[in-house]
mmCIF file of C-alpha atoms in Angstrom:
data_model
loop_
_atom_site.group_PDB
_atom_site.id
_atom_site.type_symbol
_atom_site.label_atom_id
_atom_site.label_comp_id
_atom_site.label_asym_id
_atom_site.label_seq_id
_atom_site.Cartn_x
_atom_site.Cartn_y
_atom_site.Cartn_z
ATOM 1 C CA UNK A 12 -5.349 -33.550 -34.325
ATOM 2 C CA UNK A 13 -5.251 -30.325 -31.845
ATOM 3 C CA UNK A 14 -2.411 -29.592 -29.907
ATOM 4 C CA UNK A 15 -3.375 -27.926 -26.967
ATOM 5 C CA UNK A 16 -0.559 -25.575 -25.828
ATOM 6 C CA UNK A 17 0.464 -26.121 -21.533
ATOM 7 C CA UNK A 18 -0.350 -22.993 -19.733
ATOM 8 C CA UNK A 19 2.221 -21.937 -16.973
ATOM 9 C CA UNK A 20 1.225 -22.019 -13.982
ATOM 10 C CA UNK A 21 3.238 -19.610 -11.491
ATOM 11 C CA UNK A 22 4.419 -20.523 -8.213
ATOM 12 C CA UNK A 23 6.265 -18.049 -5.704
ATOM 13 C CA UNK A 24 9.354 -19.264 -6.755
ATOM 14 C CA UNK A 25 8.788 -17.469 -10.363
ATOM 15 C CA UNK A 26 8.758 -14.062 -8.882
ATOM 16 C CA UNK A 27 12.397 -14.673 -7.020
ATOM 17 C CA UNK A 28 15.332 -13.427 -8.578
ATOM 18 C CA UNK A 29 19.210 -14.966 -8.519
ATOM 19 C CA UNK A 30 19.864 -12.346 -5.871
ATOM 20 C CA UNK A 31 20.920 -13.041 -2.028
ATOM 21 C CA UNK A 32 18.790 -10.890 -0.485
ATOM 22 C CA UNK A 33 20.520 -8.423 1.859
ATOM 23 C CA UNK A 34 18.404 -7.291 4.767
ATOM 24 C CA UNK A 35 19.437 -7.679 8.196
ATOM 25 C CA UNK A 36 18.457 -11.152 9.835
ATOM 26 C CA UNK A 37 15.249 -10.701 11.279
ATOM 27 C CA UNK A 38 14.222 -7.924 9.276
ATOM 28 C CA UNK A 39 10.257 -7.688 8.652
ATOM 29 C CA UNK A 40 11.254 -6.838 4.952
ATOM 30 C CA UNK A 41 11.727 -10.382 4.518
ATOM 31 C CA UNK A 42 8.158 -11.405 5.249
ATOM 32 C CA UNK A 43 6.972 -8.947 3.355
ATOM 33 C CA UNK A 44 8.702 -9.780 0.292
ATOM 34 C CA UNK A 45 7.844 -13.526 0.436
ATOM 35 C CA UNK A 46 3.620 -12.870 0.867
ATOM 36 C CA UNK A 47 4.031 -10.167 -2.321
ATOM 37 C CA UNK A 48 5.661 -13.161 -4.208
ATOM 38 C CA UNK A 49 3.068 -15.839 -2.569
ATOM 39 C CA UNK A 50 0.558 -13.198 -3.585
ATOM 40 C CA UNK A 51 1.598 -12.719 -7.303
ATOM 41 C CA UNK A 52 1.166 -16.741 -7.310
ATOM 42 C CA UNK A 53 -2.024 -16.642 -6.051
ATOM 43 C CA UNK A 54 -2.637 -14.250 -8.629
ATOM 44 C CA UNK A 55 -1.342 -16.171 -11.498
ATOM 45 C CA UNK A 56 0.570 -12.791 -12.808
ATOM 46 C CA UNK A 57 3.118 -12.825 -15.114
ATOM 47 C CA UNK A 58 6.134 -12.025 -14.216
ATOM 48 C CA UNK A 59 7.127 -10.563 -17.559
ATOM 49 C CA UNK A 60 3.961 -7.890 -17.294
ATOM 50 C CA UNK A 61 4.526 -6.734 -13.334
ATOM 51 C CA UNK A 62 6.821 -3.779 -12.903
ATOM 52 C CA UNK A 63 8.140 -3.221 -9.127
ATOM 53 C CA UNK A 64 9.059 0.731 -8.600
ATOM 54 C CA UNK A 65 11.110 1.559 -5.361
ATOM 55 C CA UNK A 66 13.056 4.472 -4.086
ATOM 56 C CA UNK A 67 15.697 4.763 -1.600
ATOM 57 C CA UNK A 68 15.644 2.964 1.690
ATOM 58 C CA UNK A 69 16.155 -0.490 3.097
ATOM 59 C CA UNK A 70 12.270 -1.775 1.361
ATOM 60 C CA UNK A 71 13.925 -0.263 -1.865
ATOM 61 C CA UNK A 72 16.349 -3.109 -2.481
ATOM 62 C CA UNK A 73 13.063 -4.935 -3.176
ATOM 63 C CA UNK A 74 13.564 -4.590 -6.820
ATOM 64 C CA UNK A 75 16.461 -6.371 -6.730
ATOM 65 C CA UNK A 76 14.934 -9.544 -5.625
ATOM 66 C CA UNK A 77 11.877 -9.704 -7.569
ATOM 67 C CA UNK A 78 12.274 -11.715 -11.195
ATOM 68 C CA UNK A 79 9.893 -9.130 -12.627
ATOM 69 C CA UNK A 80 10.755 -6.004 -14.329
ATOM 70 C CA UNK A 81 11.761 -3.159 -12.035
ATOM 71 C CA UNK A 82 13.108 0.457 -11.281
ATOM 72 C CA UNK A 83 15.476 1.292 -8.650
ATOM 73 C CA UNK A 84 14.790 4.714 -8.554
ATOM 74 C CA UNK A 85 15.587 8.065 -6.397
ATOM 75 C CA UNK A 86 14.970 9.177 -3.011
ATOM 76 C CA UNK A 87 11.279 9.501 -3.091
ATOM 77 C CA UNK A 88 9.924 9.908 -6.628
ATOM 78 C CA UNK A 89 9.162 6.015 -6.979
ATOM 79 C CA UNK A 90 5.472 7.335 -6.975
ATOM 80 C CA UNK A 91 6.048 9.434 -9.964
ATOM 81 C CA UNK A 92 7.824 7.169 -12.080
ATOM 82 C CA UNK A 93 5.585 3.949 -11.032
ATOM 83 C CA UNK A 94 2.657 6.425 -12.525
ATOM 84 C CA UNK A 95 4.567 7.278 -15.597
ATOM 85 C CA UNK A 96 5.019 3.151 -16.194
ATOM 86 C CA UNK A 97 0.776 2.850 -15.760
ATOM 87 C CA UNK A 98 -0.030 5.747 -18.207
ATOM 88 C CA UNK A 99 2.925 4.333 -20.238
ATOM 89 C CA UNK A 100 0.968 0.907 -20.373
ATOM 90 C CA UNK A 101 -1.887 0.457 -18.243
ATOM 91 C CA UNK A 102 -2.135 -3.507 -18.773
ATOM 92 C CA UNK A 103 0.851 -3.823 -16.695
ATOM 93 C CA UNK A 104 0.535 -4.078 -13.041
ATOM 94 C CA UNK A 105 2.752 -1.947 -11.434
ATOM 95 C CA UNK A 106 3.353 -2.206 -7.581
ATOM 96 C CA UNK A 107 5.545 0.797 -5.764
ATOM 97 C CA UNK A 108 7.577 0.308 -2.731
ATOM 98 C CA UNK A 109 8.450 2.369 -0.404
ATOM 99 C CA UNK A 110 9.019 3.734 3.245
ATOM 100 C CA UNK A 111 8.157 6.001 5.976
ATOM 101 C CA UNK A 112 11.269 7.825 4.961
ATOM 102 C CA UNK A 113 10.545 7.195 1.471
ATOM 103 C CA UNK A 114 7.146 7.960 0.987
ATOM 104 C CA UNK A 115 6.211 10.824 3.829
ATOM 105 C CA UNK A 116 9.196 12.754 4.103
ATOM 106 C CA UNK A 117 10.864 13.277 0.541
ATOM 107 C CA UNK A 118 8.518 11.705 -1.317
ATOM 108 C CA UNK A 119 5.358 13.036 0.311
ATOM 109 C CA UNK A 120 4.121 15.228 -2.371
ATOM 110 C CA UNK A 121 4.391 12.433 -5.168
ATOM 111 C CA UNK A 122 2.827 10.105 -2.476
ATOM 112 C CA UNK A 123 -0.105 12.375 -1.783
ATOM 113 C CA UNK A 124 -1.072 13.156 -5.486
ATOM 114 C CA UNK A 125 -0.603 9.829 -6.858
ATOM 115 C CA UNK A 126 -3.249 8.817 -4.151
ATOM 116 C CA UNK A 127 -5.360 11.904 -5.180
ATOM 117 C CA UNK A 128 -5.180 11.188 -8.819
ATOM 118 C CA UNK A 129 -6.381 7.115 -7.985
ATOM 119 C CA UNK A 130 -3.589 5.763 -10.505
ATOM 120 C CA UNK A 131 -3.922 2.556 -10.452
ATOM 121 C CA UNK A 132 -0.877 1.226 -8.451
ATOM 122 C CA UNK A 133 -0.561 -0.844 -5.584
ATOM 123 C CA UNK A 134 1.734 0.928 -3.342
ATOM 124 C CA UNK A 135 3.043 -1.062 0.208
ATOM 125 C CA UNK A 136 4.412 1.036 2.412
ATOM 126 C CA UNK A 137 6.601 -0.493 4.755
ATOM 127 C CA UNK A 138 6.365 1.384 8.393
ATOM 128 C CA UNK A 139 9.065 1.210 10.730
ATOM 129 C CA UNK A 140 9.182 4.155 11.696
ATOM 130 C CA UNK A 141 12.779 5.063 11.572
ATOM 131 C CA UNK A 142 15.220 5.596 9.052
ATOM 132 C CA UNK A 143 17.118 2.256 8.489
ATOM 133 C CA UNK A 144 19.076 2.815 5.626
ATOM 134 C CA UNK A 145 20.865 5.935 7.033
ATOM 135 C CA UNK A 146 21.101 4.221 10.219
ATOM 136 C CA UNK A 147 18.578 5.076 13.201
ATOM 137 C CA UNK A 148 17.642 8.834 12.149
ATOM 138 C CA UNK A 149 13.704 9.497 13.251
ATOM 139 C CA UNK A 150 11.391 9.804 10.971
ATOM 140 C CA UNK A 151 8.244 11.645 9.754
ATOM 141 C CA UNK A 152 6.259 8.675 11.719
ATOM 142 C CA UNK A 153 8.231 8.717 14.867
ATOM 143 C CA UNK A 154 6.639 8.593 17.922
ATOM 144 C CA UNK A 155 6.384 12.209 19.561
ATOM 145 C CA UNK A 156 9.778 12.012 22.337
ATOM 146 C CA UNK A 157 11.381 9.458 20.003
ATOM 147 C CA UNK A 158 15.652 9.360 21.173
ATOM 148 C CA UNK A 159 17.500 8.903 17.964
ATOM 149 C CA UNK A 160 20.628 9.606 16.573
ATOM 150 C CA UNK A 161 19.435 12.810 15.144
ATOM 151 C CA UNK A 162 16.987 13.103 18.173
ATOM 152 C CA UNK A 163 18.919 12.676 21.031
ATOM 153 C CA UNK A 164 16.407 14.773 23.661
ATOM 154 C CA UNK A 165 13.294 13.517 21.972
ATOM 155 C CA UNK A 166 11.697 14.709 18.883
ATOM 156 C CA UNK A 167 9.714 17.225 19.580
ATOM 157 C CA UNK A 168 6.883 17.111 16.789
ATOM 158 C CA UNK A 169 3.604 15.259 15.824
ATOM 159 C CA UNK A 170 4.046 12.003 13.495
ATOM 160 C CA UNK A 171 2.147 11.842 10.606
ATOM 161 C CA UNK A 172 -0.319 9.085 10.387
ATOM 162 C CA UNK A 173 -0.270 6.836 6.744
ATOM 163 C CA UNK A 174 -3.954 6.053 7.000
ATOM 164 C CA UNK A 175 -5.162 9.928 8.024
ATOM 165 C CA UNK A 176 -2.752 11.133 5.067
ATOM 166 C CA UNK A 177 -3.975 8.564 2.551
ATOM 167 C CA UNK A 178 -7.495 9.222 2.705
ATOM 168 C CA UNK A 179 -6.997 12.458 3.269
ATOM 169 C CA UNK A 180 -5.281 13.125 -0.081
ATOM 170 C CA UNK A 181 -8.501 11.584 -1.114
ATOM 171 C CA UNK A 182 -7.570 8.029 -1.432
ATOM 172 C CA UNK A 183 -9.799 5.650 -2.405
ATOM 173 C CA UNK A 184 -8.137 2.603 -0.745
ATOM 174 C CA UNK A 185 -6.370 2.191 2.512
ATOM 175 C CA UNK A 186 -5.519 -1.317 4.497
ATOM 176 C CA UNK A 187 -2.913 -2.068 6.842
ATOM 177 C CA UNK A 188 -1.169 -5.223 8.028
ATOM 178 C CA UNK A 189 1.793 -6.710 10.413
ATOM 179 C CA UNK A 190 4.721 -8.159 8.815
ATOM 180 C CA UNK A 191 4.725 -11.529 11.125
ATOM 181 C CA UNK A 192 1.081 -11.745 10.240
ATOM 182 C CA UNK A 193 2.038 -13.487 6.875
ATOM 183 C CA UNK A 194 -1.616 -14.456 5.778
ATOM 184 C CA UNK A 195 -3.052 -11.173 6.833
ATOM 185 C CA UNK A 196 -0.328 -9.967 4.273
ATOM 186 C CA UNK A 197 -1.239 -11.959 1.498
ATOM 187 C CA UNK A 198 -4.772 -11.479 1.744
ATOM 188 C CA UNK A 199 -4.147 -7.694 2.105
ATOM 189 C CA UNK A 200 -1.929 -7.758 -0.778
ATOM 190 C CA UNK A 201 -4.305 -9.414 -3.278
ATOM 191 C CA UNK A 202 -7.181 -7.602 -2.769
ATOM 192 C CA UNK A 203 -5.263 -4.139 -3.624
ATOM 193 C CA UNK A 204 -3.826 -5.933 -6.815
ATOM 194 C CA UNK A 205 -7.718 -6.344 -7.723
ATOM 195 C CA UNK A 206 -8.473 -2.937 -7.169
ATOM 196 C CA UNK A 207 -8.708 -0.404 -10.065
ATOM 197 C CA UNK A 208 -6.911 2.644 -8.621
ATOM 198 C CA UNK A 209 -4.363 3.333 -6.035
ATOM 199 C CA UNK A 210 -4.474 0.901 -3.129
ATOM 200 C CA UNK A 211 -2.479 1.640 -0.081
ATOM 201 C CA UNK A 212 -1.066 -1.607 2.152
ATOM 202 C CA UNK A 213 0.648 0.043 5.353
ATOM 203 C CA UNK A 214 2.414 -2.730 6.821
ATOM 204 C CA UNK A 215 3.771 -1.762 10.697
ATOM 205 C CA UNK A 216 7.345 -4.056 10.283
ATOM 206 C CA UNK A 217 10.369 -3.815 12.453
ATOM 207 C CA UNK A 218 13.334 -3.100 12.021
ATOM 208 C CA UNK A 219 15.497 -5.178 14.506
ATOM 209 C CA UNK A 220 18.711 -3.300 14.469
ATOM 210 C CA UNK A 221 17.593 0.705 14.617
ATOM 211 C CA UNK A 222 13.960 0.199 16.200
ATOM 212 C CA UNK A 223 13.616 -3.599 17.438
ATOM 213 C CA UNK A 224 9.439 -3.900 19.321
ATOM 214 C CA UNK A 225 8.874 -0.794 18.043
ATOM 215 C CA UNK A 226 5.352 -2.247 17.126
ATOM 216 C CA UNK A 227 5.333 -4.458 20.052
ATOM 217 C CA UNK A 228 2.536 -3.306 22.680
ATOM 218 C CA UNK A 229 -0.169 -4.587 19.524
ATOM 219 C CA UNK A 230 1.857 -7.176 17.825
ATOM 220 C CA UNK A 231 3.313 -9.884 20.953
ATOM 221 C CA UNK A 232 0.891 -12.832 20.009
ATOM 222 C CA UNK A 233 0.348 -13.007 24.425
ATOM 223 C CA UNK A 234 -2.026 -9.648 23.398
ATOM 224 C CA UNK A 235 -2.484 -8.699 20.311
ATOM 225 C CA UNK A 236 -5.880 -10.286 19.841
ATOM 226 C CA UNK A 237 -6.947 -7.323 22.396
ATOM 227 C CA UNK A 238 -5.479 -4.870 21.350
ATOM 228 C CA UNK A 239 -5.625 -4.721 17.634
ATOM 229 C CA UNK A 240 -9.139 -4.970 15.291
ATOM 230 C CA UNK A 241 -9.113 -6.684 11.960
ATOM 231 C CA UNK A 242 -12.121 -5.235 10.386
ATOM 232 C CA UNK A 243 -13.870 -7.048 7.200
ATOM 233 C CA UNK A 244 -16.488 -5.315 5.175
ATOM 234 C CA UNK A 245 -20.439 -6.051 6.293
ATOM 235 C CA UNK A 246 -19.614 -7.455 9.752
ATOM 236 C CA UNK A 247 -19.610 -6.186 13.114
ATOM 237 C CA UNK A 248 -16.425 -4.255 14.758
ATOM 238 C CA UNK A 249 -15.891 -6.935 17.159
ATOM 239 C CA UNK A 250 -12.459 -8.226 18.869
ATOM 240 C CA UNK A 251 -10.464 -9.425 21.574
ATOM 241 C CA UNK A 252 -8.757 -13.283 22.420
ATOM 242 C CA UNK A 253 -12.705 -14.006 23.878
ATOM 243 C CA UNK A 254 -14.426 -12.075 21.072
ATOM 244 C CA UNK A 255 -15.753 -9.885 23.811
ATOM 245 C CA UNK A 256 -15.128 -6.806 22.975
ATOM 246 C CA UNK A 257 -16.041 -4.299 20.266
ATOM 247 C CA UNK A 258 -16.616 -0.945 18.580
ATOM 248 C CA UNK A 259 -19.834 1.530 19.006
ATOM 249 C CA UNK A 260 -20.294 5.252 18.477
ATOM 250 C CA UNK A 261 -20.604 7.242 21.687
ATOM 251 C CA UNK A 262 -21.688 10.564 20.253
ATOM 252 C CA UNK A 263 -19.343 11.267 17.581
ATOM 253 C CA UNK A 264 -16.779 8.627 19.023
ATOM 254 C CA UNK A 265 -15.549 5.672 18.920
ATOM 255 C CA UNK A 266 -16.020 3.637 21.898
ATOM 256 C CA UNK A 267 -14.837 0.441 23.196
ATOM 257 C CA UNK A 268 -17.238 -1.888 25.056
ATOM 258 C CA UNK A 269 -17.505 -4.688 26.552
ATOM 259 C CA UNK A 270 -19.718 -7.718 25.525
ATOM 260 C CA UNK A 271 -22.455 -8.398 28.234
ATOM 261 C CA UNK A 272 -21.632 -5.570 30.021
ATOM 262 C CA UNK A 273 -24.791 -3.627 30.493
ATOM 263 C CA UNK A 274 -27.022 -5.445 28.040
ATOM 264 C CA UNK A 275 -24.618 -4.890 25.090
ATOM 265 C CA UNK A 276 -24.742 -7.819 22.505
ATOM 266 C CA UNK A 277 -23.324 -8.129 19.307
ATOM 267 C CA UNK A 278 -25.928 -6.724 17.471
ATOM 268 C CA UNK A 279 -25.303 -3.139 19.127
ATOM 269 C CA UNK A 280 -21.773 -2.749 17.488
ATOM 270 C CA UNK A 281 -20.820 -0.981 14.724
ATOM 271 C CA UNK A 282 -21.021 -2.661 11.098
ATOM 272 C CA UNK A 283 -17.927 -2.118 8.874
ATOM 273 C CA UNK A 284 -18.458 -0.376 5.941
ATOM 274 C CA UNK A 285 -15.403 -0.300 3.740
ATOM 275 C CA UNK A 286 -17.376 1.125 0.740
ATOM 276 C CA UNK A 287 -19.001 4.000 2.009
ATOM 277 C CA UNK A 288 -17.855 7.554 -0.209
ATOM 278 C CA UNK A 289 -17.884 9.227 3.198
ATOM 279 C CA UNK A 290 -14.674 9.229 4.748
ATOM 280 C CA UNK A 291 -15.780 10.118 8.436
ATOM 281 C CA UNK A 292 -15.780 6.770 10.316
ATOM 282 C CA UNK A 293 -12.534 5.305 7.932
ATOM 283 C CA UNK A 294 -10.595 8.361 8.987
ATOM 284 C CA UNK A 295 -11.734 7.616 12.560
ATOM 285 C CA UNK A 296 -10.713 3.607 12.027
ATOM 286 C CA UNK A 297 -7.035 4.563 10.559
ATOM 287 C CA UNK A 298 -6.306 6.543 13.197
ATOM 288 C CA UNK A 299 -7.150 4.450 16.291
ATOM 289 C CA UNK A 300 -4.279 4.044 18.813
ATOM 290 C CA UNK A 301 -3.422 1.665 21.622
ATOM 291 C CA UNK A 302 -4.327 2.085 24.742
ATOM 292 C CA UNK A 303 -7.298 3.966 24.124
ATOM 293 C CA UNK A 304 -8.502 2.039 20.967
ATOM 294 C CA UNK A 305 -7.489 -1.333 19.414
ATOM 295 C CA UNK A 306 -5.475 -0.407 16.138
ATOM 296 C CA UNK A 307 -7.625 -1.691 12.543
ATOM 297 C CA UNK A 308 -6.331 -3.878 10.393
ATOM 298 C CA UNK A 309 -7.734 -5.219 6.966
ATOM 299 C CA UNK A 310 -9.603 -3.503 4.225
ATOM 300 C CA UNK A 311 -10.187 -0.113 6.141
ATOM 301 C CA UNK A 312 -11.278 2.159 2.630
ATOM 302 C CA UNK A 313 -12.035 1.022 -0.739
ATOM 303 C CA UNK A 314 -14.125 3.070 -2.633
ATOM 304 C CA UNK A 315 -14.371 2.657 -6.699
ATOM 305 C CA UNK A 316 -13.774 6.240 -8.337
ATOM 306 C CA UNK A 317 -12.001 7.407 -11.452
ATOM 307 C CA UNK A 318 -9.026 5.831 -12.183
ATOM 308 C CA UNK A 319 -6.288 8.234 -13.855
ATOM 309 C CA UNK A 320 -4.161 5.690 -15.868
ATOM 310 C CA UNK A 321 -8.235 4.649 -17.533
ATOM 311 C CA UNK A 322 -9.277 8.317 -17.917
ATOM 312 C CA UNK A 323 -5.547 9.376 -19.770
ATOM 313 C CA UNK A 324 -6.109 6.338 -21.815
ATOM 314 C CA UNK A 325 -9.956 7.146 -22.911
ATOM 315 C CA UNK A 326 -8.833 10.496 -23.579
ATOM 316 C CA UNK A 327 -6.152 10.031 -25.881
ATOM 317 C CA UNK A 328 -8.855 7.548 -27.554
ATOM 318 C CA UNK A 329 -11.186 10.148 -28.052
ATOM 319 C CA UNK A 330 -8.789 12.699 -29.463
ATOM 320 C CA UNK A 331 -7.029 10.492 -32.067
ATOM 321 C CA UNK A 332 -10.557 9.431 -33.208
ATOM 322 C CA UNK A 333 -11.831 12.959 -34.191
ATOM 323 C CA UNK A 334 -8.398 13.877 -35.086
ATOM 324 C CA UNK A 335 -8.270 13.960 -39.257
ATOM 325 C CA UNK A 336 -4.177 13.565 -38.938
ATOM 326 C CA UNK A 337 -3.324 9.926 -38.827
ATOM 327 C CA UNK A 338 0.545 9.881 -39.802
ATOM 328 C CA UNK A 339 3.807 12.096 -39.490
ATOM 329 C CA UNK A 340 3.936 13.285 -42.775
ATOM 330 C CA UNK A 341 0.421 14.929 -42.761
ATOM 331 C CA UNK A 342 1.083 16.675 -39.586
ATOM 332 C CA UNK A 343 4.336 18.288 -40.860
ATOM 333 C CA UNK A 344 2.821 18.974 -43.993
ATOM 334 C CA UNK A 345 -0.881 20.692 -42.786
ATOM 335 C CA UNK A 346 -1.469 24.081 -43.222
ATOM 336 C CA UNK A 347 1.174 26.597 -44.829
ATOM 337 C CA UNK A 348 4.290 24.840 -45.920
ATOM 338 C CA UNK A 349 7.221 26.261 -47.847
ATOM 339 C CA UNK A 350 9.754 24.227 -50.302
ATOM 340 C CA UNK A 351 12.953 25.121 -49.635
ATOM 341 C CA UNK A 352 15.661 24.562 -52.787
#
């Protein structure tokens, strides 16, 4: 008689560790770490073969709560060491979190190049824009005239912008979600798992103690339907609480418009193409701002490429196949060798 063996099937409750989890009540880092777990579920991925990489910041406790393996590592070189894990062993899936702080400031070189290189992580970058950790310090995605403590006039230079940096360090990926928008989050967070190379997930969370509504004007539920965009791939840029307004090109623009309003139907908006190699009309998507624009959420990039972690791997492949050496002793022993007595 066969015995058929019971496959495990994962629930978010795997994924948690024994850990209290430490963030401040009210903290978007909490939602955010339950729809990663809901989303490994959803997944069906082993705990024992996911590997969470974080740096320094209040998202970088993360590791501590996940029952996966993880790194805890230093103040912005989670990038670097989640890509030495995925050319270590690409069959594990390797997720790195990090920060505004994290990411941009300290970090931003190992950000940028492990976007340009497409490794194939899945790296969530919590924006709060502030540092938390340090306690209420502006950072490099600050609003211009941001009072901090180390601000106390008003900063006095230009934020980055995740999305504009991402793709344009190349990135083949780029989506961005709310924390309190927990199935946006989960949705956003599986489709990056699925794709080969590095996938970007800005999520705009608050932090209640050091920057409480910072994300506010697009987030309150009384208006956010008008004045954010959640774009999906092949269908029309259309939005608001009516599903009356939407996106067309005026010139080289973006424009809003109004549905109805001068013989403007749906058919006149813009299609979204998330899969299209130019990067023109995603750069202009991640970088809408309220008023003037509704902000995009979803999918906004993802565009297949080479994948480092696949190309390392192929390559060592290749050499070790036309390589005559095959153990230890006949590479210390080829060519010249003298017996010492």
């Amino acid at each position: 008689m066969r015995i058929m063996s019971e496959v495990k099937e994962y629930t978010f409750v795997d994924y948690k560790s024994a850990l209290n989890v430490r963030w401040c009540p009210g903290c978007g880092d909490h939602a955010i770490l339950n729809t990663v777990q809901k989303a490994m579920a959803e997944l069906q991925l082993k705990p024992e073969e996911v590997v969470v990489v974080s740096g320094i910041g209040c998202s970088s406790r993360f590791t501590y709560y996940m029952n996966t393996f993880g790194f805890h590592t230093i103040h912005g070189r989670g990038a670097a060491i989640a890509t030495g894990v995925k050319v270590a062993n690409p069959k594990l899936s390797v997720w790195h979190i990090t920060g505004d702080g994290d990411a941009l400031a300290i970090g931003g070189n190992h950000f940028i190049h492990a976007v340009r290189r497409n490794v194939n992580l899945n790296i969530i970058l919590f924006n709060n824009q502030i540092y938390g950790l340090t306690k209420g310090q502006y950072s490099p995605t600050s609003s211009l005239g941001k009072v901090t403590k180390s601000s106390p006039f008003g900063t006095v230079e230009e934020p980055f912008r995740p999305g504009e940096l991402a793709i344009g360090a190349r990135g083949h990926y780029f989506a961005r979600t709310i924390d309190r928008e927990l199935k946006l989050c989960v949705d956003m967070f599986k489709e990056a798992a699925q794709f080969e190379g590095a996938s970007v997930v800005e999520v705009l969370q608050n932090c209640v103690i050091y920057n409480d509504k910072v994300h506010d004007a697009i987030t309150n539920k009384e208006f956010k339907e008008d004045r954010t965009i959640l774009l999906e791939h092949g269908k029309p840029m259309i939005f608001g609480r009516n599903r009356d307004k939407g996106l067309m090109l005026d010139g080289l623009n973006l424009k809003v418009v109004n549905l109805g309003e001068n013989g403007i139907s749906e058919k006149d908006l813009l299609i979204h193409d998330a899969e299209c190699v130019d990067s023109a009309m995603h750069l202009k998507l991640a970088t809408m701002e309220y008023p003037e624009h509704p902000v995009a959420l979803g999918v906004i990039r993802r565009v297949k490429g080479l994948v480092y972690d696949q190309e390392v791997e192929k390559q060592i492949k290749g050499v070790q196949e036309k390589n005559p050496i095959r153990t230890f002793r006949e590479l210390a022993t080829q060519g010249d060798i003298w017996e010492v007595k």
